Amino acid sequence: MRWWWGEISGLVLPAVCAGCGRSRTPLCEGCAAELAGPPARTRPWPEPADLPVVYSAARYEGVVRSVLLAHKERGALALAGPLGAALAGAAGAASLHGRGAPGPLLLVPVPSARRSVRARGHDPVRRIAVAAALALRRAGTYARAVPALRHSRRVADQSGLTARERLDNMAGALEAVPFDGRSLGACRTVLVDDVMTTGASLAEAARALRAAFPGRFLESTRMCAAVVAAPPLPWETGPVQAGYPPRHQPDRGRTAQSYGGRRSAGHRPGIDRASARN
């Protein structure tokens, strides 16, 4: 098991920072700051029809990418804490969208495929979601992580698939597990994941919850989503190409609230971009 080897090697070998590799600590202060936000609303392009409002804590590049991969693929479980704190900030900011007042949150992680959990030895998104709920409670916001979704069929590896192929791959792949859904009425539901690329997994998670609890999510403010990181959009990394929106205006509305000791805002240049359809 990868997590077992990671724990043993941590006892024998000197720890190195997962972000820069230079510090004798799982995550140095400088690299931890890369995860510290502020959270911003983010949209993939093209945007799936069922995708709820999504906030991310950081861009999926450089240090942030290295830290996420170390936790996810190399079993660096000590990173769940700082990654959970980053997710808590994004979840808190997402929960304010369209409401403006904090309230109790129900964090629902996007489930990993069973074969991936067996290969890695842990479910990275579920682990980060639990850490995020703990960070939110420490900051004064009631939150709990509920594994309310599971895979209903086998899906292909998403890496290397186009946005359209990912949507087709995930269509109908998730279902709600039997659980007491009464808490959905008292809390705002926040779908959480470690990384959002095309939004296919989050859109399918939203569809599965709506199908399991018809009428609970008719209002857009009842469900939102949060991720640790999202990659830069195509027009942020190079010239605008045909097929992409010719104009990109950031959302004008801003919200700010302290979550986990950090300041969260509703806008960050470079990520908070609206597609031409919105």
PDB file of C-alpha atoms in Angstrom:
ATOM      1  CA  MET A   1       0.000   0.000   0.000  1.00  0.00           C
ATOM      2  CA  ARG A   2       1.336   3.427  -0.935  1.00  0.00           C
ATOM      3  CA  TRP A   3       0.147   5.089   2.252  1.00  0.00           C
ATOM      4  CA  TRP A   4       1.967   2.433   4.327  1.00  0.00           C
ATOM      5  CA  TRP A   5       5.238   3.062   2.515  1.00  0.00           C
ATOM      6  CA  GLY A   6       4.774   6.798   2.891  1.00  0.00           C
ATOM      7  CA  GLU A   7       4.332   6.477   6.664  1.00  0.00           C
ATOM      8  CA  ILE A   8       7.372   4.191   7.058  1.00  0.00           C
ATOM      9  CA  SER A   9       9.614   6.311   4.849  1.00  0.00           C
ATOM     10  CA  GLY A  10       8.611   9.373   6.861  1.00  0.00           C
ATOM     11  CA  LEU A  11      10.055   7.725   9.959  1.00  0.00           C
ATOM     12  CA  VAL A  12      13.316   6.691   8.294  1.00  0.00           C
ATOM     13  CA  LEU A  13      14.063   9.430   5.767  1.00  0.00           C
ATOM     14  CA  PRO A  14      14.261  13.182   6.425  1.00  0.00           C
ATOM     15  CA  ALA A  15      11.057  14.938   5.362  1.00  0.00           C
ATOM     16  CA  VAL A  16      11.186  17.254   2.379  1.00  0.00           C
ATOM     17  CA  CYS A  17       8.676  19.881   1.406  1.00  0.00           C
ATOM     18  CA  ALA A  18       6.154  18.504  -1.094  1.00  0.00           C
ATOM     19  CA  GLY A  19       6.132  21.866  -2.866  1.00  0.00           C
ATOM     20  CA  CYS A  20       9.791  22.810  -3.255  1.00  0.00           C
ATOM     21  CA  GLY A  21      11.709  19.804  -1.887  1.00  0.00           C
ATOM     22  CA  ARG A  22      14.122  21.975   0.084  1.00  0.00           C
ATOM     23  CA  SER A  23      12.759  22.014   3.617  1.00  0.00           C
ATOM     24  CA  ARG A  24      12.854  19.307   6.262  1.00  0.00           C
ATOM     25  CA  THR A  25       9.109  19.516   6.714  1.00  0.00           C
ATOM     26  CA  PRO A  26       6.165  18.064   4.767  1.00  0.00           C
ATOM     27  CA  LEU A  27       5.209  21.609   3.697  1.00  0.00           C
ATOM     28  CA  CYS A  28       7.263  24.754   4.253  1.00  0.00           C
ATOM     29  CA  GLU A  29       5.701  28.132   5.083  1.00  0.00           C
ATOM     30  CA  GLY A  30       6.366  29.542   1.638  1.00  0.00           C
ATOM     31  CA  CYS A  31       4.655  26.680  -0.168  1.00  0.00           C
ATOM     32  CA  ALA A  32       1.795  26.653   2.350  1.00  0.00           C
ATOM     33  CA  ALA A  33       1.189  30.293   1.447  1.00  0.00           C
ATOM     34  CA  GLU A  34       0.552  29.204  -2.159  1.00  0.00           C
ATOM     35  CA  LEU A  35      -2.555  27.390  -0.905  1.00  0.00           C
ATOM     36  CA  ALA A  36      -3.773  30.312   1.180  1.00  0.00           C
ATOM     37  CA  GLY A  37      -6.044  31.907  -1.411  1.00  0.00           C
ATOM     38  CA  PRO A  38      -7.977  34.112  -1.476  1.00  0.00           C
ATOM     39  CA  PRO A  39     -10.640  31.790  -2.899  1.00  0.00           C
ATOM     40  CA  ALA A  40     -12.234  32.817  -6.180  1.00  0.00           C
ATOM     41  CA  ARG A  41     -15.119  31.702  -8.339  1.00  0.00           C
ATOM     42  CA  THR A  42     -13.945  29.598 -11.243  1.00  0.00           C
ATOM     43  CA  ARG A  43     -15.595  28.164 -14.363  1.00  0.00           C
ATOM     44  CA  PRO A  44     -14.341  25.580 -16.846  1.00  0.00           C
ATOM     45  CA  TRP A  45     -14.801  26.153 -20.545  1.00  0.00           C
ATOM     46  CA  PRO A  46     -17.047  24.764 -21.859  1.00  0.00           C
ATOM     47  CA  GLU A  47     -19.138  24.782 -18.692  1.00  0.00           C
ATOM     48  CA  PRO A  48     -21.323  21.701 -18.061  1.00  0.00           C
ATOM     49  CA  ALA A  49     -25.030  22.468 -17.816  1.00  0.00           C
ATOM     50  CA  ASP A  50     -25.500  20.936 -14.343  1.00  0.00           C
ATOM     51  CA  LEU A  51     -22.418  22.495 -12.765  1.00  0.00           C
ATOM     52  CA  PRO A  52     -23.205  24.510  -9.620  1.00  0.00           C
ATOM     53  CA  VAL A  53     -21.269  27.612  -8.612  1.00  0.00           C
ATOM     54  CA  VAL A  54     -17.647  26.579  -7.952  1.00  0.00           C
ATOM     55  CA  TYR A  55     -14.952  28.312  -5.895  1.00  0.00           C
ATOM     56  CA  SER A  56     -11.288  27.305  -5.863  1.00  0.00           C
ATOM     57  CA  ALA A  57      -8.523  28.151  -3.416  1.00  0.00           C
ATOM     58  CA  ALA A  58      -5.639  28.222  -5.911  1.00  0.00           C
ATOM     59  CA  ARG A  59      -4.504  27.517  -9.447  1.00  0.00           C
ATOM     60  CA  TYR A  60      -3.519  23.989 -10.335  1.00  0.00           C
ATOM     61  CA  GLU A  61       0.084  24.713 -11.263  1.00  0.00           C
ATOM     62  CA  GLY A  62       3.564  24.822  -9.768  1.00  0.00           C
ATOM     63  CA  VAL A  63       3.718  24.269  -6.022  1.00  0.00           C
ATOM     64  CA  VAL A  64      -0.015  23.646  -5.644  1.00  0.00           C
ATOM     65  CA  ARG A  65       0.049  20.890  -8.255  1.00  0.00           C
ATOM     66  CA  SER A  66       3.070  19.241  -6.593  1.00  0.00           C
ATOM     67  CA  VAL A  67       1.418  19.289  -3.168  1.00  0.00           C
ATOM     68  CA  LEU A  68      -1.841  17.814  -4.472  1.00  0.00           C
ATOM     69  CA  LEU A  69      -0.038  15.043  -6.349  1.00  0.00           C
ATOM     70  CA  ALA A  70       2.120  14.224  -3.312  1.00  0.00           C
ATOM     71  CA  HIS A  71      -1.006  13.741  -1.211  1.00  0.00           C
ATOM     72  CA  LYS A  72      -3.032  11.971  -3.877  1.00  0.00           C
ATOM     73  CA  GLU A  73      -0.494   9.720  -5.585  1.00  0.00           C
ATOM     74  CA  ARG A  74       2.393   9.380  -3.122  1.00  0.00           C
ATOM     75  CA  GLY A  75       0.409   9.023   0.087  1.00  0.00           C
ATOM     76  CA  ALA A  76       1.775  12.111   1.864  1.00  0.00           C
ATOM     77  CA  LEU A  77      -1.092  12.055   4.351  1.00  0.00           C
ATOM     78  CA  ALA A  78       0.328  14.884   6.473  1.00  0.00           C
ATOM     79  CA  LEU A  79      -0.667  17.246   3.646  1.00  0.00           C
ATOM     80  CA  ALA A  80      -4.375  16.601   4.231  1.00  0.00           C
ATOM     81  CA  GLY A  81      -4.390  19.293   6.934  1.00  0.00           C
ATOM     82  CA  PRO A  82      -3.144  22.240   4.835  1.00  0.00           C
ATOM     83  CA  LEU A  83      -5.096  21.046   1.799  1.00  0.00           C
ATOM     84  CA  GLY A  84      -8.213  20.788   3.956  1.00  0.00           C
ATOM     85  CA  ALA A  85      -7.657  24.324   5.236  1.00  0.00           C
ATOM     86  CA  ALA A  86      -7.455  25.566   1.652  1.00  0.00           C
ATOM     87  CA  LEU A  87     -10.634  23.673   0.745  1.00  0.00           C
ATOM     88  CA  ALA A  88     -12.353  25.116   3.824  1.00  0.00           C
ATOM     89  CA  GLY A  89     -11.670  28.627   2.571  1.00  0.00           C
ATOM     90  CA  ALA A  90     -13.091  27.814  -0.858  1.00  0.00           C
ATOM     91  CA  ALA A  91     -16.137  26.069   0.664  1.00  0.00           C
ATOM     92  CA  GLY A  92     -16.796  29.023   2.935  1.00  0.00           C
ATOM     93  CA  ALA A  93     -16.603  31.484   0.054  1.00  0.00           C
ATOM     94  CA  ALA A  94     -18.830  29.295  -2.142  1.00  0.00           C
ATOM     95  CA  SER A  95     -21.439  29.046   0.605  1.00  0.00           C
ATOM     96  CA  LEU A  96     -21.746  32.839   0.681  1.00  0.00           C
ATOM     97  CA  HIS A  97     -22.456  33.094  -3.036  1.00  0.00           C
ATOM     98  CA  GLY A  98     -26.015  34.280  -3.523  1.00  0.00           C
ATOM     99  CA  ARG A  99     -26.660  34.370   0.216  1.00  0.00           C
ATOM    100  CA  GLY A 100     -24.148  36.681   1.895  1.00  0.00           C
ATOM    101  CA  ALA A 101     -24.471  35.098   5.334  1.00  0.00           C
ATOM    102  CA  PRO A 102     -22.576  32.066   6.667  1.00  0.00           C
ATOM    103  CA  GLY A 103     -24.454  29.018   7.866  1.00  0.00           C
ATOM    104  CA  PRO A 104     -24.008  25.291   8.560  1.00  0.00           C
ATOM    105  CA  LEU A 105     -22.370  23.367   5.728  1.00  0.00           C
ATOM    106  CA  LEU A 106     -22.591  19.781   4.539  1.00  0.00           C
ATOM    107  CA  LEU A 107     -19.464  18.832   2.579  1.00  0.00           C
ATOM    108  CA  VAL A 108     -20.096  16.030   0.080  1.00  0.00           C
ATOM    109  CA  PRO A 109     -16.866  14.708  -1.485  1.00  0.00           C
ATOM    110  CA  VAL A 110     -16.818  13.495  -5.076  1.00  0.00           C
ATOM    111  CA  PRO A 111     -16.082   9.772  -4.604  1.00  0.00           C
ATOM    112  CA  SER A 112     -12.989   8.138  -6.027  1.00  0.00           C
ATOM    113  CA  ALA A 113     -13.331   4.962  -8.063  1.00  0.00           C
ATOM    114  CA  ARG A 114     -12.946   1.830  -5.949  1.00  0.00           C
ATOM    115  CA  ARG A 115      -9.930   0.629  -7.931  1.00  0.00           C
ATOM    116  CA  SER A 116      -8.217   3.999  -7.394  1.00  0.00           C
ATOM    117  CA  VAL A 117      -8.813   3.804  -3.646  1.00  0.00           C
ATOM    118  CA  ARG A 118      -7.348   0.298  -3.585  1.00  0.00           C
ATOM    119  CA  ALA A 119      -4.300   1.359  -5.603  1.00  0.00           C
ATOM    120  CA  ARG A 120      -3.604   4.475  -3.518  1.00  0.00           C
ATOM    121  CA  GLY A 121      -4.564   2.994  -0.194  1.00  0.00           C
ATOM    122  CA  HIS A 122      -6.806   5.947   0.665  1.00  0.00           C
ATOM    123  CA  ASP A 123      -9.499   8.224  -0.728  1.00  0.00           C
ATOM    124  CA  PRO A 124      -7.731  11.600  -1.050  1.00  0.00           C
ATOM    125  CA  VAL A 125     -10.832  13.740  -1.619  1.00  0.00           C
ATOM    126  CA  ARG A 126     -12.690  12.225   1.319  1.00  0.00           C
ATOM    127  CA  ARG A 127      -9.654  12.753   3.552  1.00  0.00           C
ATOM    128  CA  ILE A 128      -9.346  16.408   2.516  1.00  0.00           C
ATOM    129  CA  ALA A 129     -13.090  16.920   2.996  1.00  0.00           C
ATOM    130  CA  VAL A 130     -12.873  15.671   6.591  1.00  0.00           C
ATOM    131  CA  ALA A 131      -9.927  18.013   7.230  1.00  0.00           C
ATOM    132  CA  ALA A 132     -11.871  20.905   5.672  1.00  0.00           C
ATOM    133  CA  ALA A 133     -14.884  20.267   7.916  1.00  0.00           C
ATOM    134  CA  LEU A 134     -12.591  20.304  10.939  1.00  0.00           C
ATOM    135  CA  ALA A 135     -10.999  23.586   9.806  1.00  0.00           C
ATOM    136  CA  LEU A 136     -14.418  25.171   9.334  1.00  0.00           C
ATOM    137  CA  ARG A 137     -15.585  24.095  12.788  1.00  0.00           C
ATOM    138  CA  ARG A 138     -12.430  25.519  14.341  1.00  0.00           C
ATOM    139  CA  ALA A 139     -13.219  28.809  12.612  1.00  0.00           C
ATOM    140  CA  GLY A 140     -16.722  28.859  14.052  1.00  0.00           C
ATOM    141  CA  THR A 141     -18.760  27.468  11.128  1.00  0.00           C
ATOM    142  CA  TYR A 142     -20.584  24.206  11.705  1.00  0.00           C
ATOM    143  CA  ALA A 143     -19.628  21.720   8.999  1.00  0.00           C
ATOM    144  CA  ARG A 144     -19.374  17.995   8.529  1.00  0.00           C
ATOM    145  CA  ALA A 145     -18.221  15.781   5.705  1.00  0.00           C
ATOM    146  CA  VAL A 146     -20.737  13.184   4.503  1.00  0.00           C
ATOM    147  CA  PRO A 147     -19.760  10.557   1.882  1.00  0.00           C
ATOM    148  CA  ALA A 148     -23.224  10.724   0.349  1.00  0.00           C
ATOM    149  CA  LEU A 149     -22.228   9.565  -3.154  1.00  0.00           C
ATOM    150  CA  ARG A 150     -20.768   6.427  -4.677  1.00  0.00           C
ATOM    151  CA  HIS A 151     -20.011   5.041  -8.122  1.00  0.00           C
ATOM    152  CA  SER A 152     -22.859   3.104  -9.696  1.00  0.00           C
ATOM    153  CA  ARG A 153     -20.758   1.782 -12.569  1.00  0.00           C
ATOM    154  CA  ARG A 154     -17.176   1.556 -13.713  1.00  0.00           C
ATOM    155  CA  VAL A 155     -15.688   4.641 -15.374  1.00  0.00           C
ATOM    156  CA  ALA A 156     -12.595   5.056 -17.532  1.00  0.00           C
ATOM    157  CA  ASP A 157      -9.510   6.933 -16.381  1.00  0.00           C
ATOM    158  CA  GLN A 158     -10.271  10.605 -16.982  1.00  0.00           C
ATOM    159  CA  SER A 159      -6.697  11.597 -17.805  1.00  0.00           C
ATOM    160  CA  GLY A 160      -6.221  12.163 -21.510  1.00  0.00           C
ATOM    161  CA  LEU A 161      -9.944  12.537 -22.224  1.00  0.00           C
ATOM    162  CA  THR A 162     -11.396  15.650 -23.818  1.00  0.00           C
ATOM    163  CA  ALA A 163     -14.047  17.727 -22.046  1.00  0.00           C
ATOM    164  CA  ARG A 164     -16.800  16.055 -24.098  1.00  0.00           C
ATOM    165  CA  GLU A 165     -15.377  12.587 -23.436  1.00  0.00           C
ATOM    166  CA  ARG A 166     -15.191  13.284 -19.706  1.00  0.00           C
ATOM    167  CA  LEU A 167     -18.840  14.332 -19.644  1.00  0.00           C
ATOM    168  CA  ASP A 168     -19.827  11.148 -21.488  1.00  0.00           C
ATOM    169  CA  ASN A 169     -17.603   9.057 -19.219  1.00  0.00           C
ATOM    170  CA  MET A 170     -19.177  10.425 -16.040  1.00  0.00           C
ATOM    171  CA  ALA A 171     -22.791  10.608 -17.245  1.00  0.00           C
ATOM    172  CA  GLY A 172     -24.914   8.554 -14.845  1.00  0.00           C
ATOM    173  CA  ALA A 173     -21.846   7.172 -13.063  1.00  0.00           C
ATOM    174  CA  LEU A 174     -22.740   8.363  -9.535  1.00  0.00           C
ATOM    175  CA  GLU A 175     -25.613   7.686  -7.186  1.00  0.00           C
ATOM    176  CA  ALA A 176     -26.540   8.671  -3.652  1.00  0.00           C
ATOM    177  CA  VAL A 177     -25.873   6.194  -0.863  1.00  0.00           C
ATOM    178  CA  PRO A 178     -28.660   5.456   1.639  1.00  0.00           C
ATOM    179  CA  PHE A 179     -28.410   8.091   4.376  1.00  0.00           C
ATOM    180  CA  ASP A 180     -30.649  10.398   6.367  1.00  0.00           C
ATOM    181  CA  GLY A 181     -31.175  13.294   3.990  1.00  0.00           C
ATOM    182  CA  ARG A 182     -32.913  15.529   6.528  1.00  0.00           C
ATOM    183  CA  SER A 183     -29.627  17.354   7.141  1.00  0.00           C
ATOM    184  CA  LEU A 184     -29.776  18.585   3.544  1.00  0.00           C
ATOM    185  CA  GLY A 185     -32.616  20.865   4.545  1.00  0.00           C
ATOM    186  CA  ALA A 186     -30.756  22.446   7.461  1.00  0.00           C
ATOM    187  CA  CYS A 187     -27.340  22.871   5.801  1.00  0.00           C
ATOM    188  CA  ARG A 188     -26.105  24.250   2.533  1.00  0.00           C
ATOM    189  CA  THR A 189     -24.644  21.406   0.500  1.00  0.00           C
ATOM    190  CA  VAL A 190     -21.117  21.946  -0.816  1.00  0.00           C
ATOM    191  CA  LEU A 191     -19.788  19.404  -3.312  1.00  0.00           C
ATOM    192  CA  VAL A 192     -16.020  19.174  -2.844  1.00  0.00           C
ATOM    193  CA  ASP A 193     -13.130  17.825  -4.915  1.00  0.00           C
ATOM    194  CA  ASP A 194      -9.382  18.275  -4.933  1.00  0.00           C
ATOM    195  CA  VAL A 195      -9.085  19.539  -8.533  1.00  0.00           C
ATOM    196  CA  MET A 196     -11.594  20.692 -11.137  1.00  0.00           C
ATOM    197  CA  THR A 197     -10.539  20.527 -14.772  1.00  0.00           C
ATOM    198  CA  THR A 198     -13.603  20.178 -17.020  1.00  0.00           C
ATOM    199  CA  GLY A 199     -16.192  20.116 -14.227  1.00  0.00           C
ATOM    200  CA  ALA A 200     -17.580  16.758 -15.404  1.00  0.00           C
ATOM    201  CA  SER A 201     -17.256  15.037 -12.001  1.00  0.00           C
ATOM    202  CA  LEU A 202     -18.829  17.906 -10.061  1.00  0.00           C
ATOM    203  CA  ALA A 203     -21.671  18.214 -12.581  1.00  0.00           C
ATOM    204  CA  GLU A 204     -22.402  14.482 -12.302  1.00  0.00           C
ATOM    205  CA  ALA A 205     -22.270  14.683  -8.494  1.00  0.00           C
ATOM    206  CA  ALA A 206     -24.805  17.525  -8.578  1.00  0.00           C
ATOM    207  CA  ARG A 207     -27.070  15.544 -10.922  1.00  0.00           C
ATOM    208  CA  ALA A 208     -26.920  12.467  -8.686  1.00  0.00           C
ATOM    209  CA  LEU A 209     -27.930  14.429  -5.573  1.00  0.00           C
ATOM    210  CA  ARG A 210     -30.757  16.203  -7.386  1.00  0.00           C
ATOM    211  CA  ALA A 211     -32.034  12.858  -8.662  1.00  0.00           C
ATOM    212  CA  ALA A 212     -31.909  11.294  -5.197  1.00  0.00           C
ATOM    213  CA  PHE A 213     -33.586  14.228  -3.459  1.00  0.00           C
ATOM    214  CA  PRO A 214     -36.011  15.810  -5.942  1.00  0.00           C
ATOM    215  CA  GLY A 215     -37.184  19.227  -4.883  1.00  0.00           C
ATOM    216  CA  ARG A 216     -34.373  19.769  -2.376  1.00  0.00           C
ATOM    217  CA  PHE A 217     -32.127  21.674  -4.771  1.00  0.00           C
ATOM    218  CA  LEU A 218     -34.557  23.692  -6.853  1.00  0.00           C
ATOM    219  CA  GLU A 219     -32.957  26.879  -5.537  1.00  0.00           C
ATOM    220  CA  SER A 220     -29.416  27.466  -6.770  1.00  0.00           C
ATOM    221  CA  THR A 221     -28.397  28.706  -3.315  1.00  0.00           C
ATOM    222  CA  ARG A 222     -28.994  25.234  -1.820  1.00  0.00           C
ATOM    223  CA  MET A 223     -25.994  23.674  -3.575  1.00  0.00           C
ATOM    224  CA  CYS A 224     -22.534  24.933  -4.492  1.00  0.00           C
ATOM    225  CA  ALA A 225     -19.084  23.423  -4.991  1.00  0.00           C
ATOM    226  CA  ALA A 226     -15.520  23.989  -3.849  1.00  0.00           C
ATOM    227  CA  VAL A 227     -12.140  22.642  -4.919  1.00  0.00           C
ATOM    228  CA  VAL A 228      -8.583  23.112  -3.753  1.00  0.00           C
ATOM    229  CA  ALA A 229      -7.384  24.066  -7.221  1.00  0.00           C
ATOM    230  CA  ALA A 230      -8.432  24.593 -10.821  1.00  0.00           C
ATOM    231  CA  PRO A 231      -6.140  25.016 -13.827  1.00  0.00           C
ATOM    232  CA  PRO A 232      -5.844  28.367 -15.617  1.00  0.00           C
ATOM    233  CA  LEU A 233      -8.358  28.836 -18.397  1.00  0.00           C
ATOM    234  CA  PRO A 234      -7.080  28.751 -21.999  1.00  0.00           C
ATOM    235  CA  TRP A 235      -7.231  32.527 -22.442  1.00  0.00           C
ATOM    236  CA  GLU A 236      -5.158  33.007 -19.265  1.00  0.00           C
ATOM    237  CA  THR A 237      -2.147  31.137 -20.609  1.00  0.00           C
ATOM    238  CA  GLY A 238      -1.966  32.295 -24.222  1.00  0.00           C
ATOM    239  CA  PRO A 239      -3.711  34.087 -27.076  1.00  0.00           C
ATOM    240  CA  VAL A 240      -7.469  33.698 -27.338  1.00  0.00           C
ATOM    241  CA  GLN A 241      -8.310  31.075 -29.956  1.00  0.00           C
ATOM    242  CA  ALA A 242     -11.378  30.617 -32.109  1.00  0.00           C
ATOM    243  CA  GLY A 243     -14.223  29.081 -30.144  1.00  0.00           C
ATOM    244  CA  TYR A 244     -13.392  30.793 -26.882  1.00  0.00           C
ATOM    245  CA  PRO A 245     -15.236  33.861 -25.589  1.00  0.00           C
ATOM    246  CA  PRO A 246     -13.885  37.077 -27.154  1.00  0.00           C
ATOM    247  CA  ARG A 247     -14.446  39.077 -23.960  1.00  0.00           C
ATOM    248  CA  HIS A 248     -13.890  37.954 -20.388  1.00  0.00           C
ATOM    249  CA  GLN A 249     -15.315  40.178 -17.709  1.00  0.00           C
ATOM    250  CA  PRO A 250     -14.728  39.225 -14.071  1.00  0.00           C
ATOM    251  CA  ASP A 251     -17.708  38.955 -11.775  1.00  0.00           C
ATOM    252  CA  ARG A 252     -18.384  42.331 -10.196  1.00  0.00           C
ATOM    253  CA  GLY A 253     -20.006  41.030  -7.056  1.00  0.00           C
ATOM    254  CA  ARG A 254     -17.676  40.373  -4.140  1.00  0.00           C
ATOM    255  CA  THR A 255     -18.120  38.650  -0.841  1.00  0.00           C
ATOM    256  CA  ALA A 256     -15.647  38.479   1.995  1.00  0.00           C
ATOM    257  CA  GLN A 257     -15.665  36.426   5.144  1.00  0.00           C
ATOM    258  CA  SER A 258     -12.954  35.033   7.382  1.00  0.00           C
ATOM    259  CA  TYR A 259     -12.672  31.257   7.190  1.00  0.00           C
ATOM    260  CA  GLY A 260      -9.933  29.357   8.949  1.00  0.00           C
ATOM    261  CA  GLY A 261      -8.048  32.543   9.785  1.00  0.00           C
ATOM    262  CA  ARG A 262      -7.846  33.639   6.119  1.00  0.00           C
ATOM    263  CA  ARG A 263      -9.594  36.335   4.191  1.00  0.00           C
ATOM    264  CA  SER A 264     -11.735  35.042   1.342  1.00  0.00           C
ATOM    265  CA  ALA A 265     -12.953  37.146  -1.549  1.00  0.00           C
ATOM    266  CA  GLY A 266     -15.303  36.593  -4.436  1.00  0.00           C
ATOM    267  CA  HIS A 267     -12.809  37.625  -7.098  1.00  0.00           C
ATOM    268  CA  ARG A 268      -9.218  37.014  -8.024  1.00  0.00           C
ATOM    269  CA  PRO A 269      -7.784  38.240 -11.333  1.00  0.00           C
ATOM    270  CA  GLY A 270      -6.990  35.427 -13.710  1.00  0.00           C
ATOM    271  CA  ILE A 271      -9.426  32.871 -12.325  1.00  0.00           C
ATOM    272  CA  ASP A 272     -12.722  34.645 -11.819  1.00  0.00           C
ATOM    273  CA  ARG A 273     -13.816  34.678 -15.462  1.00  0.00           C
ATOM    274  CA  ALA A 274     -17.283  34.471 -16.968  1.00  0.00           C
ATOM    275  CA  SER A 275     -17.981  32.635 -20.166  1.00  0.00           C
ATOM    276  CA  ALA A 276     -19.928  34.289 -22.954  1.00  0.00           C
ATOM    277  CA  ARG A 277     -22.961  32.166 -22.047  1.00  0.00           C
ATOM    278  CA  ASN A 278     -23.326  33.805 -18.621  1.00  0.00           C
TER     279      ASN A 278
END
